[in-house]
RNA sequence: GGGGGUGUAGCUCAGCCGGUAGAGCAUCGGACUUUUAAUCCGUGUGUCGUGGGUUCGAGUCCCACCGCCCUCACCA
């Protein structure tokens, strides 16, 4: 028999012994009156009063005729004090049959121990659920990354920092909704299963729609649907959506991720940038109590205004390269190569510039910065409108924090002919794995879309910034993992 | 997909030049009525990721495979 089986058997035996005492156990309902954090925060008001708490046994210290335990609930940990005199022999025996990891309910009086820790002197105790498997070690916790992700519940039980990351993430999403709702934005839901995918540059997941016997794609963005709603007169819409991209994973890419997109009629990209910087700093302030964050080894301040740097200025400043004076593609490729940026000979101008920006500019964008005014022939500029008087420049921006791109926004292209031509050109160039032209979207534009500004923000990445973690997987409760044979639970 | 790293007890880790696998915590038994990484006495613990190979002998060396991490590539 393995050690694990022995542990399980011992715990099952103790459960039977406990049940044999005939005291209440394993009720269908318990009904705690307080969380641990509340009791600690409001100690003065609660001292001496009776409370009911419930949680998981995290530590146990038996001392003959008395004992201490810590339980963990959604508000953190609180200490329980068990005394033979108070509980009586039967209930004290009941307590002694508990294991680390068991879920218990307790009723007792709030007091402070000699060392000043807020505790509960327990008068009544009930086992709510038995843990047949042992908890990770109490001092070092659980640090194996694979186990932390595959069995996230253990990570949440064992590691305070993990609970804090997800508190931050949830609070941030709530803050974003509150912010947009206050500005009159309407939250909507658009299709996840799409017959034509679009709105971003990515390979989709493909599946089959039985009812229509057609191929559909899991959305890579919701942009094109949200702008149809702008055409429909909704004026201010947003969606917080799970998007899916069938591509490689990295510290900042997850195949399944959460994106905020919002669109505002009669606005341009300057309006949207002002809202983005205000929204993100407002949310940081409400979630963390400060706009200063520590991320990827940098201390940065999210307070507005953020810097705005055009692509041309950025390359002049950090790459000593004036792209506006270099018209010849070959010359530009040479200049790129001289700066250590190698591109294939047939690479388009926009892509060469994109490579230059990635290699030479991004690392400098430490303080919150909007990179603005991208060349129109960037693939990523497909849905962005040309600048007035500068048909070669798209009114597009990307927010950066500590060198990481957080999103992508523009003055939306609302001219159907230009949009169609650009989609067809791109379609022609990209060959395999390209999106089809979305004719239904073109038709929507032909009905007239007001001048509109919009943006997509990676929520997981914003959570990384707020929580100060270096991997997107730390901000996703169940990050995608390669399937693995898991041991079946014994019945 | 390429390169690098890693996988040993439930958890956190050690294991030298190839010679019968170790510690702490957890577990189990005992003492202890304000402890808190409780303490003290005693006790048990293994598919060394999987499969091959070399060897008298492999956790250790070699090969392949698997998982995970980092990195590069891919990424309208």
PDB file of N, CA, C and O in Angstrom, chain A residues 278-335:
ATOM      1  N   UNK A 278      -7.314  57.317 -17.992  1.00  0.00           N
ATOM      2  CA  UNK A 278      -8.083  57.664 -16.802  1.00  0.00           C
ATOM      3  C   UNK A 278      -8.702  56.419 -16.173  1.00  0.00           C
ATOM      4  O   UNK A 278      -8.658  56.231 -14.964  1.00  0.00           O
ATOM      5  N   UNK A 279      -9.234  55.550 -17.014  1.00  0.00           N
ATOM      6  CA  UNK A 279      -9.873  54.329 -16.510  1.00  0.00           C
ATOM      7  C   UNK A 279      -8.866  53.437 -15.784  1.00  0.00           C
ATOM      8  O   UNK A 279      -9.101  52.988 -14.663  1.00  0.00           O
ATOM      9  N   UNK A 280      -7.721  53.197 -16.422  1.00  0.00           N
ATOM     10  CA  UNK A 280      -6.774  52.256 -15.826  1.00  0.00           C
ATOM     11  C   UNK A 280      -6.176  52.810 -14.535  1.00  0.00           C
ATOM     12  O   UNK A 280      -5.954  52.067 -13.572  1.00  0.00           O
ATOM     13  N   UNK A 281      -5.932  54.122 -14.481  1.00  0.00           N
ATOM     14  CA  UNK A 281      -5.379  54.666 -13.245  1.00  0.00           C
ATOM     15  C   UNK A 281      -6.458  54.733 -12.157  1.00  0.00           C
ATOM     16  O   UNK A 281      -6.176  54.482 -10.987  1.00  0.00           O
ATOM     17  N   UNK A 282      -7.696  55.009 -12.559  1.00  0.00           N
ATOM     18  CA  UNK A 282      -8.792  55.024 -11.582  1.00  0.00           C
ATOM     19  C   UNK A 282      -8.983  53.634 -10.979  1.00  0.00           C
ATOM     20  O   UNK A 282      -9.156  53.478  -9.769  1.00  0.00           O
ATOM     21  N   UNK A 283      -8.924  52.631 -11.842  1.00  0.00           N
ATOM     22  CA  UNK A 283      -9.104  51.267 -11.361  1.00  0.00           C
ATOM     23  C   UNK A 283      -7.948  50.867 -10.444  1.00  0.00           C
ATOM     24  O   UNK A 283      -8.152  50.277  -9.387  1.00  0.00           O
ATOM     25  N   UNK A 284      -6.732  51.226 -10.831  1.00  0.00           N
ATOM     26  CA  UNK A 284      -5.579  50.906  -9.977  1.00  0.00           C
ATOM     27  C   UNK A 284      -5.754  51.544  -8.605  1.00  0.00           C
ATOM     28  O   UNK A 284      -5.521  50.906  -7.565  1.00  0.00           O
ATOM     29  N   UNK A 285      -6.178  52.798  -8.610  1.00  0.00           N
ATOM     30  CA  UNK A 285      -6.369  53.504  -7.339  1.00  0.00           C
ATOM     31  C   UNK A 285      -7.407  52.786  -6.480  1.00  0.00           C
ATOM     32  O   UNK A 285      -7.200  52.598  -5.285  1.00  0.00           O
ATOM     33  N   UNK A 286      -8.486  52.333  -7.089  1.00  0.00           N
ATOM     34  CA  UNK A 286      -9.533  51.721  -6.271  1.00  0.00           C
ATOM     35  C   UNK A 286      -9.161  50.298  -5.848  1.00  0.00           C
ATOM     36  O   UNK A 286      -9.541  49.846  -4.788  1.00  0.00           O
ATOM     37  N   UNK A 287      -8.378  49.610  -6.662  1.00  0.00           N
ATOM     38  CA  UNK A 287      -8.039  48.217  -6.331  1.00  0.00           C
ATOM     39  C   UNK A 287      -6.840  48.149  -5.381  1.00  0.00           C
ATOM     40  O   UNK A 287      -6.813  47.353  -4.445  1.00  0.00           O
ATOM     41  N   UNK A 288      -5.831  48.989  -5.646  1.00  0.00           N
ATOM     42  CA  UNK A 288      -4.590  48.911  -4.881  1.00  0.00           C
ATOM     43  C   UNK A 288      -4.434  50.057  -3.882  1.00  0.00           C
ATOM     44  O   UNK A 288      -3.540  50.027  -3.041  1.00  0.00           O
ATOM     45  N   UNK A 289      -5.251  51.078  -4.032  1.00  0.00           N
ATOM     46  CA  UNK A 289      -5.109  52.243  -3.167  1.00  0.00           C
ATOM     47  C   UNK A 289      -4.011  53.178  -3.612  1.00  0.00           C
ATOM     48  O   UNK A 289      -3.637  54.111  -2.899  1.00  0.00           O
ATOM     49  N   UNK A 290      -3.463  52.925  -4.805  1.00  0.00           N
ATOM     50  CA  UNK A 290      -2.405  53.776  -5.336  1.00  0.00           C
ATOM     51  C   UNK A 290      -2.370  53.617  -6.849  1.00  0.00           C
ATOM     52  O   UNK A 290      -2.869  52.618  -7.374  1.00  0.00           O
ATOM     53  N   UNK A 291      -1.790  54.584  -7.541  1.00  0.00           N
ATOM     54  CA  UNK A 291      -1.616  54.429  -8.984  1.00  0.00           C
ATOM     55  C   UNK A 291      -0.202  53.966  -9.303  1.00  0.00           C
ATOM     56  O   UNK A 291       0.139  53.772 -10.458  1.00  0.00           O
ATOM     57  N   UNK A 292       0.607  53.797  -8.255  1.00  0.00           N
ATOM     58  CA  UNK A 292       1.976  53.319  -8.486  1.00  0.00           C
ATOM     59  C   UNK A 292       1.988  51.800  -8.442  1.00  0.00           C
ATOM     60  O   UNK A 292       1.456  51.200  -7.513  1.00  0.00           O
ATOM     61  N   UNK A 293       2.569  51.194  -9.461  1.00  0.00           N
ATOM     62  CA  UNK A 293       2.634  49.733  -9.485  1.00  0.00           C
ATOM     63  C   UNK A 293       4.071  49.299  -9.722  1.00  0.00           C
ATOM     64  O   UNK A 293       4.886  50.049 -10.265  1.00  0.00           O
ATOM     65  N   UNK A 294       4.350  48.086  -9.284  1.00  0.00           N
ATOM     66  CA  UNK A 294       5.678  47.515  -9.459  1.00  0.00           C
ATOM     67  C   UNK A 294       5.534  46.327 -10.396  1.00  0.00           C
ATOM     68  O   UNK A 294       4.864  45.357 -10.055  1.00  0.00           O
ATOM     69  N   UNK A 295       6.125  46.431 -11.575  1.00  0.00           N
ATOM     70  CA  UNK A 295       5.882  45.415 -12.596  1.00  0.00           C
ATOM     71  C   UNK A 295       7.128  45.199 -13.422  1.00  0.00           C
ATOM     72  O   UNK A 295       7.725  46.159 -13.923  1.00  0.00           O
ATOM     73  N   UNK A 296       7.522  43.950 -13.573  1.00  0.00           N
ATOM     74  CA  UNK A 296       8.674  43.561 -14.373  1.00  0.00           C
ATOM     75  C   UNK A 296       9.921  44.365 -13.999  1.00  0.00           C
ATOM     76  O   UNK A 296      10.685  44.811 -14.865  1.00  0.00           O
ATOM     77  N   UNK A 297      10.098  44.544 -12.699  1.00  0.00           N
ATOM     78  CA  UNK A 297      11.307  45.207 -12.232  1.00  0.00           C
ATOM     79  C   UNK A 297      11.277  46.716 -12.329  1.00  0.00           C
ATOM     80  O   UNK A 297      12.302  47.366 -12.105  1.00  0.00           O
ATOM     81  N   UNK A 298      10.115  47.282 -12.660  1.00  0.00           N
ATOM     82  CA  UNK A 298      10.015  48.740 -12.755  1.00  0.00           C
ATOM     83  C   UNK A 298       8.919  49.247 -11.836  1.00  0.00           C
ATOM     84  O   UNK A 298       7.900  48.592 -11.666  1.00  0.00           O
ATOM     85  N   UNK A 299       9.158  50.420 -11.268  1.00  0.00           N
ATOM     86  CA  UNK A 299       8.109  51.132 -10.533  1.00  0.00           C
ATOM     87  C   UNK A 299       7.535  52.145 -11.494  1.00  0.00           C
ATOM     88  O   UNK A 299       8.263  53.016 -11.985  1.00  0.00           O
ATOM     89  N   UNK A 300       6.258  52.037 -11.808  1.00  0.00           N
ATOM     90  CA  UNK A 300       5.687  53.014 -12.722  1.00  0.00           C
ATOM     91  C   UNK A 300       4.406  53.591 -12.131  1.00  0.00           C
ATOM     92  O   UNK A 300       3.768  52.980 -11.276  1.00  0.00           O
ATOM     93  N   UNK A 301       4.073  54.781 -12.597  1.00  0.00           N
ATOM     94  CA  UNK A 301       2.886  55.480 -12.109  1.00  0.00           C
ATOM     95  C   UNK A 301       1.863  55.571 -13.232  1.00  0.00           C
ATOM     96  O   UNK A 301       2.169  56.086 -14.308  1.00  0.00           O
ATOM     97  N   UNK A 302       0.675  55.059 -12.969  1.00  0.00           N
ATOM     98  CA  UNK A 302      -0.349  55.015 -14.017  1.00  0.00           C
ATOM     99  C   UNK A 302      -1.152  56.316 -14.140  1.00  0.00           C
ATOM    100  O   UNK A 302      -2.059  56.400 -14.969  1.00  0.00           O
ATOM    101  N   UNK A 303      -0.824  57.320 -13.305  1.00  0.00           N
ATOM    102  CA  UNK A 303      -1.605  58.568 -13.374  1.00  0.00           C
ATOM    103  C   UNK A 303      -1.502  59.202 -14.744  1.00  0.00           C
ATOM    104  O   UNK A 303      -0.430  59.260 -15.327  1.00  0.00           O
ATOM    105  N   UNK A 304      -2.615  59.761 -15.222  1.00  0.00           N
ATOM    106  CA  UNK A 304      -2.566  60.509 -16.469  1.00  0.00           C
ATOM    107  C   UNK A 304      -1.848  61.835 -16.259  1.00  0.00           C
ATOM    108  O   UNK A 304      -1.775  62.292 -15.115  1.00  0.00           O
ATOM    109  N   UNK A 305      -1.388  62.439 -17.349  1.00  0.00           N
ATOM    110  CA  UNK A 305      -1.448  61.920 -18.709  1.00  0.00           C
ATOM    111  C   UNK A 305      -0.258  61.015 -19.009  1.00  0.00           C
ATOM    112  O   UNK A 305       0.822  61.197 -18.474  1.00  0.00           O
ATOM    113  N   UNK A 306      -0.515  60.019 -19.873  1.00  0.00           N
ATOM    114  CA  UNK A 306       0.572  59.163 -20.319  1.00  0.00           C
ATOM    115  C   UNK A 306       1.259  59.825 -21.509  1.00  0.00           C
ATOM    116  O   UNK A 306       0.639  60.629 -22.217  1.00  0.00           O
ATOM    117  N   UNK A 307       2.517  59.470 -21.708  1.00  0.00           N
ATOM    118  CA  UNK A 307       3.221  60.002 -22.878  1.00  0.00           C
ATOM    119  C   UNK A 307       2.541  59.514 -24.155  1.00  0.00           C
ATOM    120  O   UNK A 307       2.003  58.418 -24.190  1.00  0.00           O
ATOM    121  N   UNK A 308       2.618  60.349 -25.193  1.00  0.00           N
ATOM    122  CA  UNK A 308       2.169  59.927 -26.520  1.00  0.00           C
ATOM    123  C   UNK A 308       3.347  60.099 -27.460  1.00  0.00           C
ATOM    124  O   UNK A 308       3.882  61.213 -27.571  1.00  0.00           O
ATOM    125  N   UNK A 309       3.746  59.024 -28.075  1.00  0.00           N
ATOM    126  CA  UNK A 309       4.910  59.070 -28.960  1.00  0.00           C
ATOM    127  C   UNK A 309       4.526  58.445 -30.292  1.00  0.00           C
ATOM    128  O   UNK A 309       4.063  57.303 -30.325  1.00  0.00           O
ATOM    129  N   UNK A 310       4.731  59.195 -31.367  1.00  0.00           N
ATOM    130  CA  UNK A 310       4.403  58.617 -32.664  1.00  0.00           C
ATOM    131  C   UNK A 310       5.484  57.614 -33.066  1.00  0.00           C
ATOM    132  O   UNK A 310       6.620  57.670 -32.590  1.00  0.00           O
ATOM    133  N   UNK A 311       5.106  56.699 -33.937  1.00  0.00           N
ATOM    134  CA  UNK A 311       6.056  55.700 -34.424  1.00  0.00           C
ATOM    135  C   UNK A 311       7.280  56.400 -35.025  1.00  0.00           C
ATOM    136  O   UNK A 311       8.426  56.025 -34.744  1.00  0.00           O
ATOM    137  N   UNK A 312       7.049  57.448 -35.824  1.00  0.00           N
ATOM    138  CA  UNK A 312       8.159  58.136 -36.485  1.00  0.00           C
ATOM    139  C   UNK A 312       9.094  58.775 -35.456  1.00  0.00           C
ATOM    140  O   UNK A 312      10.319  58.637 -35.534  1.00  0.00           O
ATOM    141  N   UNK A 313       8.506  59.447 -34.443  1.00  0.00           N
ATOM    142  CA  UNK A 313       9.332  60.067 -33.396  1.00  0.00           C
ATOM    143  C   UNK A 313      10.078  59.009 -32.589  1.00  0.00           C
ATOM    144  O   UNK A 313      11.239  59.182 -32.220  1.00  0.00           O
ATOM    145  N   UNK A 314       9.383  57.915 -32.291  1.00  0.00           N
ATOM    146  CA  UNK A 314      10.001  56.871 -31.482  1.00  0.00           C
ATOM    147  C   UNK A 314      11.227  56.301 -32.187  1.00  0.00           C
ATOM    148  O   UNK A 314      12.266  56.070 -31.564  1.00  0.00           O
ATOM    149  N   UNK A 315      11.113  56.093 -33.504  1.00  0.00           N
ATOM    150  CA  UNK A 315      12.250  55.529 -34.239  1.00  0.00           C
ATOM    151  C   UNK A 315      13.374  56.547 -34.365  1.00  0.00           C
ATOM    152  O   UNK A 315      14.553  56.194 -34.335  1.00  0.00           O
ATOM    153  N   UNK A 316      13.009  57.809 -34.505  1.00  0.00           N
ATOM    154  CA  UNK A 316      14.055  58.839 -34.522  1.00  0.00           C
ATOM    155  C   UNK A 316      14.791  58.853 -33.189  1.00  0.00           C
ATOM    156  O   UNK A 316      16.010  58.936 -33.137  1.00  0.00           O
ATOM    157  N   UNK A 317      14.023  58.742 -32.113  1.00  0.00           N
ATOM    158  CA  UNK A 317      14.593  58.895 -30.782  1.00  0.00           C
ATOM    159  C   UNK A 317      15.421  57.691 -30.356  1.00  0.00           C
ATOM    160  O   UNK A 317      16.513  57.828 -29.836  1.00  0.00           O
ATOM    161  N   UNK A 318      14.879  56.485 -30.581  1.00  0.00           N
ATOM    162  CA  UNK A 318      15.557  55.311 -30.020  1.00  0.00           C
ATOM    163  C   UNK A 318      16.293  54.478 -31.059  1.00  0.00           C
ATOM    164  O   UNK A 318      17.073  53.607 -30.707  1.00  0.00           O
ATOM    165  N   UNK A 319      16.036  54.729 -32.341  1.00  0.00           N
ATOM    166  CA  UNK A 319      16.715  53.934 -33.361  1.00  0.00           C
ATOM    167  C   UNK A 319      17.556  54.816 -34.276  1.00  0.00           C
ATOM    168  O   UNK A 319      18.213  54.312 -35.189  1.00  0.00           O
ATOM    169  N   UNK A 320      17.526  56.125 -34.007  1.00  0.00           N
ATOM    170  CA  UNK A 320      18.268  57.068 -34.839  1.00  0.00           C
ATOM    171  C   UNK A 320      17.949  56.836 -36.318  1.00  0.00           C
ATOM    172  O   UNK A 320      18.840  56.708 -37.148  1.00  0.00           O
ATOM    173  N   UNK A 321      16.660  56.754 -36.586  1.00  0.00           N
ATOM    174  CA  UNK A 321      16.222  56.415 -37.935  1.00  0.00           C
ATOM    175  C   UNK A 321      15.035  57.297 -38.310  1.00  0.00           C
ATOM    176  O   UNK A 321      14.049  57.355 -37.584  1.00  0.00           O
ATOM    177  N   UNK A 322      15.161  57.981 -39.444  1.00  0.00           N
ATOM    178  CA  UNK A 322      14.057  58.837 -39.882  1.00  0.00           C
ATOM    179  C   UNK A 322      13.316  58.139 -41.014  1.00  0.00           C
ATOM    180  O   UNK A 322      13.694  58.242 -42.177  1.00  0.00           O
ATOM    181  N   UNK A 323      12.269  57.407 -40.656  1.00  0.00           N
ATOM    182  CA  UNK A 323      11.585  56.602 -41.677  1.00  0.00           C
ATOM    183  C   UNK A 323      10.880  57.471 -42.703  1.00  0.00           C
ATOM    184  O   UNK A 323      10.661  57.051 -43.824  1.00  0.00           O
ATOM    185  N   UNK A 324      10.553  58.694 -42.318  1.00  0.00           N
ATOM    186  CA  UNK A 324       9.816  59.544 -43.250  1.00  0.00           C
ATOM    187  C   UNK A 324      10.700  60.015 -44.393  1.00  0.00           C
ATOM    188  O   UNK A 324      10.208  60.437 -45.429  1.00  0.00           O
ATOM    189  N   UNK A 325      12.028  59.969 -44.198  1.00  0.00           N
ATOM    190  CA  UNK A 325      12.930  60.400 -45.266  1.00  0.00           C
ATOM    191  C   UNK A 325      13.426  59.225 -46.101  1.00  0.00           C
ATOM    192  O   UNK A 325      14.162  59.402 -47.055  1.00  0.00           O
ATOM    193  N   UNK A 326      13.043  58.000 -45.685  1.00  0.00           N
ATOM    194  CA  UNK A 326      13.485  56.834 -46.455  1.00  0.00           C
ATOM    195  C   UNK A 326      12.283  56.250 -47.183  1.00  0.00           C
ATOM    196  O   UNK A 326      11.455  55.568 -46.574  1.00  0.00           O
ATOM    197  N   UNK A 327      12.189  56.533 -48.469  1.00  0.00           N
ATOM    198  CA  UNK A 327      11.022  56.053 -49.203  1.00  0.00           C
ATOM    199  C   UNK A 327      11.256  54.670 -49.801  1.00  0.00           C
ATOM    200  O   UNK A 327      10.355  53.865 -49.910  1.00  0.00           O
ATOM    201  N   UNK A 328      12.517  54.412 -50.142  1.00  0.00           N
ATOM    202  CA  UNK A 328      12.833  53.155 -50.819  1.00  0.00           C
ATOM    203  C   UNK A 328      12.824  51.986 -49.837  1.00  0.00           C
ATOM    204  O   UNK A 328      13.452  52.045 -48.774  1.00  0.00           O
ATOM    205  N   UNK A 329      12.102  50.939 -50.189  1.00  0.00           N
ATOM    206  CA  UNK A 329      11.969  49.789 -49.290  1.00  0.00           C
ATOM    207  C   UNK A 329      13.319  49.117 -49.041  1.00  0.00           C
ATOM    208  O   UNK A 329      13.664  48.767 -47.914  1.00  0.00           O
ATOM    209  N   UNK A 330      14.111  48.958 -50.116  1.00  0.00           N
ATOM    210  CA  UNK A 330      15.416  48.323 -49.976  1.00  0.00           C
ATOM    211  C   UNK A 330      16.314  49.092 -49.019  1.00  0.00           C
ATOM    212  O   UNK A 330      16.991  48.504 -48.168  1.00  0.00           O
ATOM    213  N   UNK A 331      16.283  50.416 -49.126  1.00  0.00           N
ATOM    214  CA  UNK A 331      17.101  51.240 -48.241  1.00  0.00           C
ATOM    215  C   UNK A 331      16.658  51.072 -46.793  1.00  0.00           C
ATOM    216  O   UNK A 331      17.483  50.996 -45.876  1.00  0.00           O
ATOM    217  N   UNK A 332      15.338  50.992 -46.601  1.00  0.00           N
ATOM    218  CA  UNK A 332      14.817  50.826 -45.247  1.00  0.00           C
ATOM    219  C   UNK A 332      15.251  49.484 -44.660  1.00  0.00           C
ATOM    220  O   UNK A 332      15.658  49.387 -43.492  1.00  0.00           O
ATOM    221  N   UNK A 333      15.203  48.451 -45.508  1.00  0.00           N
ATOM    222  CA  UNK A 333      15.615  47.124 -45.035  1.00  0.00           C
ATOM    223  C   UNK A 333      17.092  47.116 -44.663  1.00  0.00           C
ATOM    224  O   UNK A 333      17.503  46.488 -43.695  1.00  0.00           O
ATOM    225  N   UNK A 334      17.894  47.850 -45.451  1.00  0.00           N
ATOM    226  CA  UNK A 334      19.320  47.955 -45.120  1.00  0.00           C
ATOM    227  C   UNK A 334      19.534  48.627 -43.783  1.00  0.00           C
ATOM    228  O   UNK A 334      20.331  48.168 -42.954  1.00  0.00           O
ATOM    229  N   UNK A 335      18.810  49.749 -43.586  1.00  0.00           N
ATOM    230  CA  UNK A 335      18.934  50.474 -42.313  1.00  0.00           C
ATOM    231  C   UNK A 335      18.524  49.582 -41.146  1.00  0.00           C
ATOM    232  O   UNK A 335      19.133  49.615 -40.081  1.00  0.00           O
TER     233      UNK A 335
END
